[in-house]
PDB file of C-alpha atoms and ligand atoms in Angstrom:
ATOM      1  CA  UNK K 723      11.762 -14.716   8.208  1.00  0.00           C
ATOM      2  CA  UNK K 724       9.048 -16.629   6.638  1.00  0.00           C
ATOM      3  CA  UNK K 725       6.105 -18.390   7.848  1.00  0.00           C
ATOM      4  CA  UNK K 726       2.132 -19.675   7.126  1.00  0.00           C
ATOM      5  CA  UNK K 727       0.168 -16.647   7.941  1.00  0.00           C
ATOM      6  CA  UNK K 728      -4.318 -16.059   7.292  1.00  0.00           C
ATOM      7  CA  UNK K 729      -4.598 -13.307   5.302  1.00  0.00           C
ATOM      8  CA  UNK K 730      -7.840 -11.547   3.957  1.00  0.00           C
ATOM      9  CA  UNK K 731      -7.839  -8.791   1.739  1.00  0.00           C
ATOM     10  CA  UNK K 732     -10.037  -6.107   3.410  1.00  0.00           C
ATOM     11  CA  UNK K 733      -9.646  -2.821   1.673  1.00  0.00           C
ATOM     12  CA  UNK K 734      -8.125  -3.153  -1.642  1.00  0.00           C
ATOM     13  CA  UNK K 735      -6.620   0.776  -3.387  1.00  0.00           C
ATOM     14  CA  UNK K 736      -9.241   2.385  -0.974  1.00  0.00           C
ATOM     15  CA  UNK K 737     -12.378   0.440  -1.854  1.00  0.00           C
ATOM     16  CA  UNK K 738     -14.030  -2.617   0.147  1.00  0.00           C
ATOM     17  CA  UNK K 739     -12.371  -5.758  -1.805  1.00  0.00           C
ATOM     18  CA  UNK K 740     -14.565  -8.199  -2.917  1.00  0.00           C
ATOM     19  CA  UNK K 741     -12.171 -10.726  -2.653  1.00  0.00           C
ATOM     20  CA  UNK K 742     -12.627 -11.555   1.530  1.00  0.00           C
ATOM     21  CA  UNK K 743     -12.064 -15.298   2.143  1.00  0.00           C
ATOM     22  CA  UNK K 744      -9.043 -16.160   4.714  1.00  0.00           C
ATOM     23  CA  UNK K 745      -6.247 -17.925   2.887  1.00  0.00           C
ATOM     24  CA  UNK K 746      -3.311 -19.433   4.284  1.00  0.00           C
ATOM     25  CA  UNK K 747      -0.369 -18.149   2.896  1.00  0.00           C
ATOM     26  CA  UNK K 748       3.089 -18.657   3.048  1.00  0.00           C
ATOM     27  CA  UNK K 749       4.801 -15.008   3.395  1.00  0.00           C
ATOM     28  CA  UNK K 750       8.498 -14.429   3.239  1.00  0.00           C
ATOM     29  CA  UNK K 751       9.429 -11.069   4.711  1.00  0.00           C
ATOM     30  CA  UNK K 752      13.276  -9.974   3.070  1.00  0.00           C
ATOM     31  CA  UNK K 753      14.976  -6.486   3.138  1.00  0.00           C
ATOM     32  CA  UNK K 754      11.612  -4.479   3.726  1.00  0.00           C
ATOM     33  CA  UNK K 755       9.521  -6.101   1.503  1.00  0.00           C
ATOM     34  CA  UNK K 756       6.816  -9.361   2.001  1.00  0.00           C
ATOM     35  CA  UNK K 757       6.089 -11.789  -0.462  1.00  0.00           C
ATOM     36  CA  UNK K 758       3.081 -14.130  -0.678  1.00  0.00           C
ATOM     37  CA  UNK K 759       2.976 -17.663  -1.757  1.00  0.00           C
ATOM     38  CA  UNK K 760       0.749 -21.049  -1.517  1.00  0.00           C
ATOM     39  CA  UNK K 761       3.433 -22.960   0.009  1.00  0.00           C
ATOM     40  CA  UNK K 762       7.435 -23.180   0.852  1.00  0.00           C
ATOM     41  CA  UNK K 763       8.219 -25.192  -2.127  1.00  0.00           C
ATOM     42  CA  UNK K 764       7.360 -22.456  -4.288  1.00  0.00           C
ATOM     43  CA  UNK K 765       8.742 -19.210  -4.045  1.00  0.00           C
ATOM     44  CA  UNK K 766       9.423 -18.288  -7.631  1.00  0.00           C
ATOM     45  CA  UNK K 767       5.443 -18.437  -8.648  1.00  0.00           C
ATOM     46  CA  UNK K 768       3.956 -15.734  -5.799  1.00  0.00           C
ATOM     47  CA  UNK K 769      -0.153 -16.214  -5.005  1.00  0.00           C
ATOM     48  CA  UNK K 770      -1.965 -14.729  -7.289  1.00  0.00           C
ATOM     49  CA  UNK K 771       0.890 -13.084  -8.941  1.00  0.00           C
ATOM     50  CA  UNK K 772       1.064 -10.746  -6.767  1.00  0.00           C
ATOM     51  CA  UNK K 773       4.208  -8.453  -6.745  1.00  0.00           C
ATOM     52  CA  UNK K 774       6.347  -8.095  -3.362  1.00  0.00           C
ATOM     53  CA  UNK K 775       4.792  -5.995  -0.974  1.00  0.00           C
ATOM     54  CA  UNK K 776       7.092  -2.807   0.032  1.00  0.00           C
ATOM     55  CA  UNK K 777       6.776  -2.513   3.679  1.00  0.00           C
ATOM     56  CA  UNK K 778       8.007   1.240   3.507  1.00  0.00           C
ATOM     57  CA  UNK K 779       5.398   3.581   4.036  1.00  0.00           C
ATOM     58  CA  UNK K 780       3.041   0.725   5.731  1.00  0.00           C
ATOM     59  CA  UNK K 781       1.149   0.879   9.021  1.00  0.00           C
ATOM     60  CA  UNK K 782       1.320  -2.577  10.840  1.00  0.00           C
ATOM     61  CA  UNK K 783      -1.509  -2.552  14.407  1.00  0.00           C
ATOM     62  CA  UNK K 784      -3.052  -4.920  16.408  1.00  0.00           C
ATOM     63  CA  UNK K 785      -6.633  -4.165  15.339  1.00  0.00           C
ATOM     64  CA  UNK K 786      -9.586  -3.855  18.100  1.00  0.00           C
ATOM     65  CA  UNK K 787     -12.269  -3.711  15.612  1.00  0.00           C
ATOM     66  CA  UNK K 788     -11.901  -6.840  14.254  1.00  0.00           C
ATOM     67  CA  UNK K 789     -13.677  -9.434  17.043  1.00  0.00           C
ATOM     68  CA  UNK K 790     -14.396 -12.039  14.746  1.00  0.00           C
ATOM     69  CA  UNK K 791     -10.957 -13.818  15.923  1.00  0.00           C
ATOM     70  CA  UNK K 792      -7.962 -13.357  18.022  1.00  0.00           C
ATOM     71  CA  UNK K 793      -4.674 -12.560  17.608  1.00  0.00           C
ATOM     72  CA  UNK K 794      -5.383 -10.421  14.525  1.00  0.00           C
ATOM     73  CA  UNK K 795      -3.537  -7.342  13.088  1.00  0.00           C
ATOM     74  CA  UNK K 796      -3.968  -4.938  10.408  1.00  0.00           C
ATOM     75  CA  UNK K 797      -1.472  -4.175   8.094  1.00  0.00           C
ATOM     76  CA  UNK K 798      -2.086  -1.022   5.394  1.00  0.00           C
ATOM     77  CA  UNK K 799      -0.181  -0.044   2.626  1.00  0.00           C
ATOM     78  CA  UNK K 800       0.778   3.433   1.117  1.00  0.00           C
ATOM     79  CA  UNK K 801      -1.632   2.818  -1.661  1.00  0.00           C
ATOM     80  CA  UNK K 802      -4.354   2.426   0.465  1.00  0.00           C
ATOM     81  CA  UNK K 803      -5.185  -1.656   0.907  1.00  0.00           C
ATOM     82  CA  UNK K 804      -5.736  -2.670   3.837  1.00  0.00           C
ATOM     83  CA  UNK K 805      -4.811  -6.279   4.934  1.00  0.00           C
ATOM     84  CA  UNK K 806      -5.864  -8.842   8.125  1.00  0.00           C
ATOM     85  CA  UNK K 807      -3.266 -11.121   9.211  1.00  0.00           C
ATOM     86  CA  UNK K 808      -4.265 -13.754  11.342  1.00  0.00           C
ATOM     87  CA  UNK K 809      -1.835 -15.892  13.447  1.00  0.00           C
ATOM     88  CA  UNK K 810      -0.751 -17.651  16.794  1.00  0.00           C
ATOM     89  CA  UNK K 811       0.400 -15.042  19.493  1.00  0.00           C
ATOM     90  CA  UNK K 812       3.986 -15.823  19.914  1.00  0.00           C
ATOM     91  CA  UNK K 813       4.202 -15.055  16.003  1.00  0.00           C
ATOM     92  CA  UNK K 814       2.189 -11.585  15.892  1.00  0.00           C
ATOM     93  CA  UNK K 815       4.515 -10.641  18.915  1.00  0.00           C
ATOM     94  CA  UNK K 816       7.706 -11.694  17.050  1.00  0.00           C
ATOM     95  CA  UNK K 817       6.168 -10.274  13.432  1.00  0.00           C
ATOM     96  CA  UNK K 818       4.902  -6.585  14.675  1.00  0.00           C
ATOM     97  CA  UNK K 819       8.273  -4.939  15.455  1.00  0.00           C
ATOM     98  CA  UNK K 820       9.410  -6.542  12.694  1.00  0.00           C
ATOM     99  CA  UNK K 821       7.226  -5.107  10.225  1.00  0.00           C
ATOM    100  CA  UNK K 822       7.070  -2.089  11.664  1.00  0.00           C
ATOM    101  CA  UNK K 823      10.992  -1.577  11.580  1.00  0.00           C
ATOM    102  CA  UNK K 824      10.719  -2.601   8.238  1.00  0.00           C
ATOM    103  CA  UNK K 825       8.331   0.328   7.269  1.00  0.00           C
TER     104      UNK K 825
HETATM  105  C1  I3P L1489     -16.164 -14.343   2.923  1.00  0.00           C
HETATM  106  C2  I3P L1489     -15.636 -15.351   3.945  1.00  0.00           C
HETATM  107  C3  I3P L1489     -14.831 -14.647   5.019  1.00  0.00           C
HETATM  108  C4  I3P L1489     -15.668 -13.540   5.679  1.00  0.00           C
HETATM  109  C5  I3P L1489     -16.211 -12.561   4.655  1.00  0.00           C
HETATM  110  C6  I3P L1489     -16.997 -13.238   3.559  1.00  0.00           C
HETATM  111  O1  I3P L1489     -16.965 -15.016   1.987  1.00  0.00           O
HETATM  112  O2  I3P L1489     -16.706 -16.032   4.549  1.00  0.00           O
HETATM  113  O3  I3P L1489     -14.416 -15.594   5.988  1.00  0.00           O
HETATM  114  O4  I3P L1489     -14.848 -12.836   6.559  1.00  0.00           O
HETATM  115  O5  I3P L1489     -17.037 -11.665   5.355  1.00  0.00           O
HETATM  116  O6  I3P L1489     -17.359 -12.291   2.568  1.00  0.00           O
HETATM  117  P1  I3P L1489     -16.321 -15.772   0.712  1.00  0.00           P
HETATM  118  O7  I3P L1489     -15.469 -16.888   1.207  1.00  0.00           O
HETATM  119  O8  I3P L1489     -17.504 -16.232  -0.043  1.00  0.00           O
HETATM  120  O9  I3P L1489     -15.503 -14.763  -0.025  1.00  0.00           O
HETATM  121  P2  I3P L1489     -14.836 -13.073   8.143  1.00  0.00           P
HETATM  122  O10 I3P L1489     -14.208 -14.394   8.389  1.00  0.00           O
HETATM  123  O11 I3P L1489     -14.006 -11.935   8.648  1.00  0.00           O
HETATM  124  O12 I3P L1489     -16.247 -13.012   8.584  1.00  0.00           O
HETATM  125  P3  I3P L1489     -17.038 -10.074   5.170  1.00  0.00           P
HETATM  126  O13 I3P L1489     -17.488  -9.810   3.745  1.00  0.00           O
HETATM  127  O14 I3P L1489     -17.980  -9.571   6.173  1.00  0.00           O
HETATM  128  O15 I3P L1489     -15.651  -9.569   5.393  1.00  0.00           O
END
């Protein structure tokens, strides 16, 4: 499964990142793990080099705090980040169980 996705960096190990623009990412979700990358072409060089994400242990909601948009949902990790995912509806309904199962 893999697909463009917003993402902003909220909470980074526990303390407000100060990295918080949107950027559209390209995020491959495989065997419980999520990688992150500026387009399809390029999977072998991830965004930012960034390691794979291990879903185990994460918390994936629809978050009612954020108002700013729609179709938003939180997704926090066991070492305390804390990241927004923005996307169309029919996607956050297909992604949620997904990442959830995953975790
Ligand atoms: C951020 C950018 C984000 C915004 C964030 C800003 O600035 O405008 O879109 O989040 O606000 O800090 P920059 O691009 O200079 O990093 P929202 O879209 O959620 O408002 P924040 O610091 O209040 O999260």
């Amino acid at each position: 499964h893999e697909g463009f996705l917003f993402r902003k960096l909220d909470i980074e190990s526990l303390k407000k990142s100060t990295n918080r623009s949107w950027v559209n990412l390209y995020c491959v979700l495989n065997k419980g793990e999520m990688g992150f990358y500026k387009d399809a072409k390029n999977t072998a060089t991830p965004y930012n080099n960034e390691p794979l994400l291990s879903l185990s242990h994460c918390h994936c909601d629809v978050t009612n705090g954020y108002k700013k948009k729609k179709n938003v949902f939180t997704l926090k990790t066991k070492d305390g980040s804390e990241f927004l995912f923005h996307a169309k509806d029919e996607v956050r309904r297909h992604l949620l169980p997904e990442l959830n199962s995953s975790s």
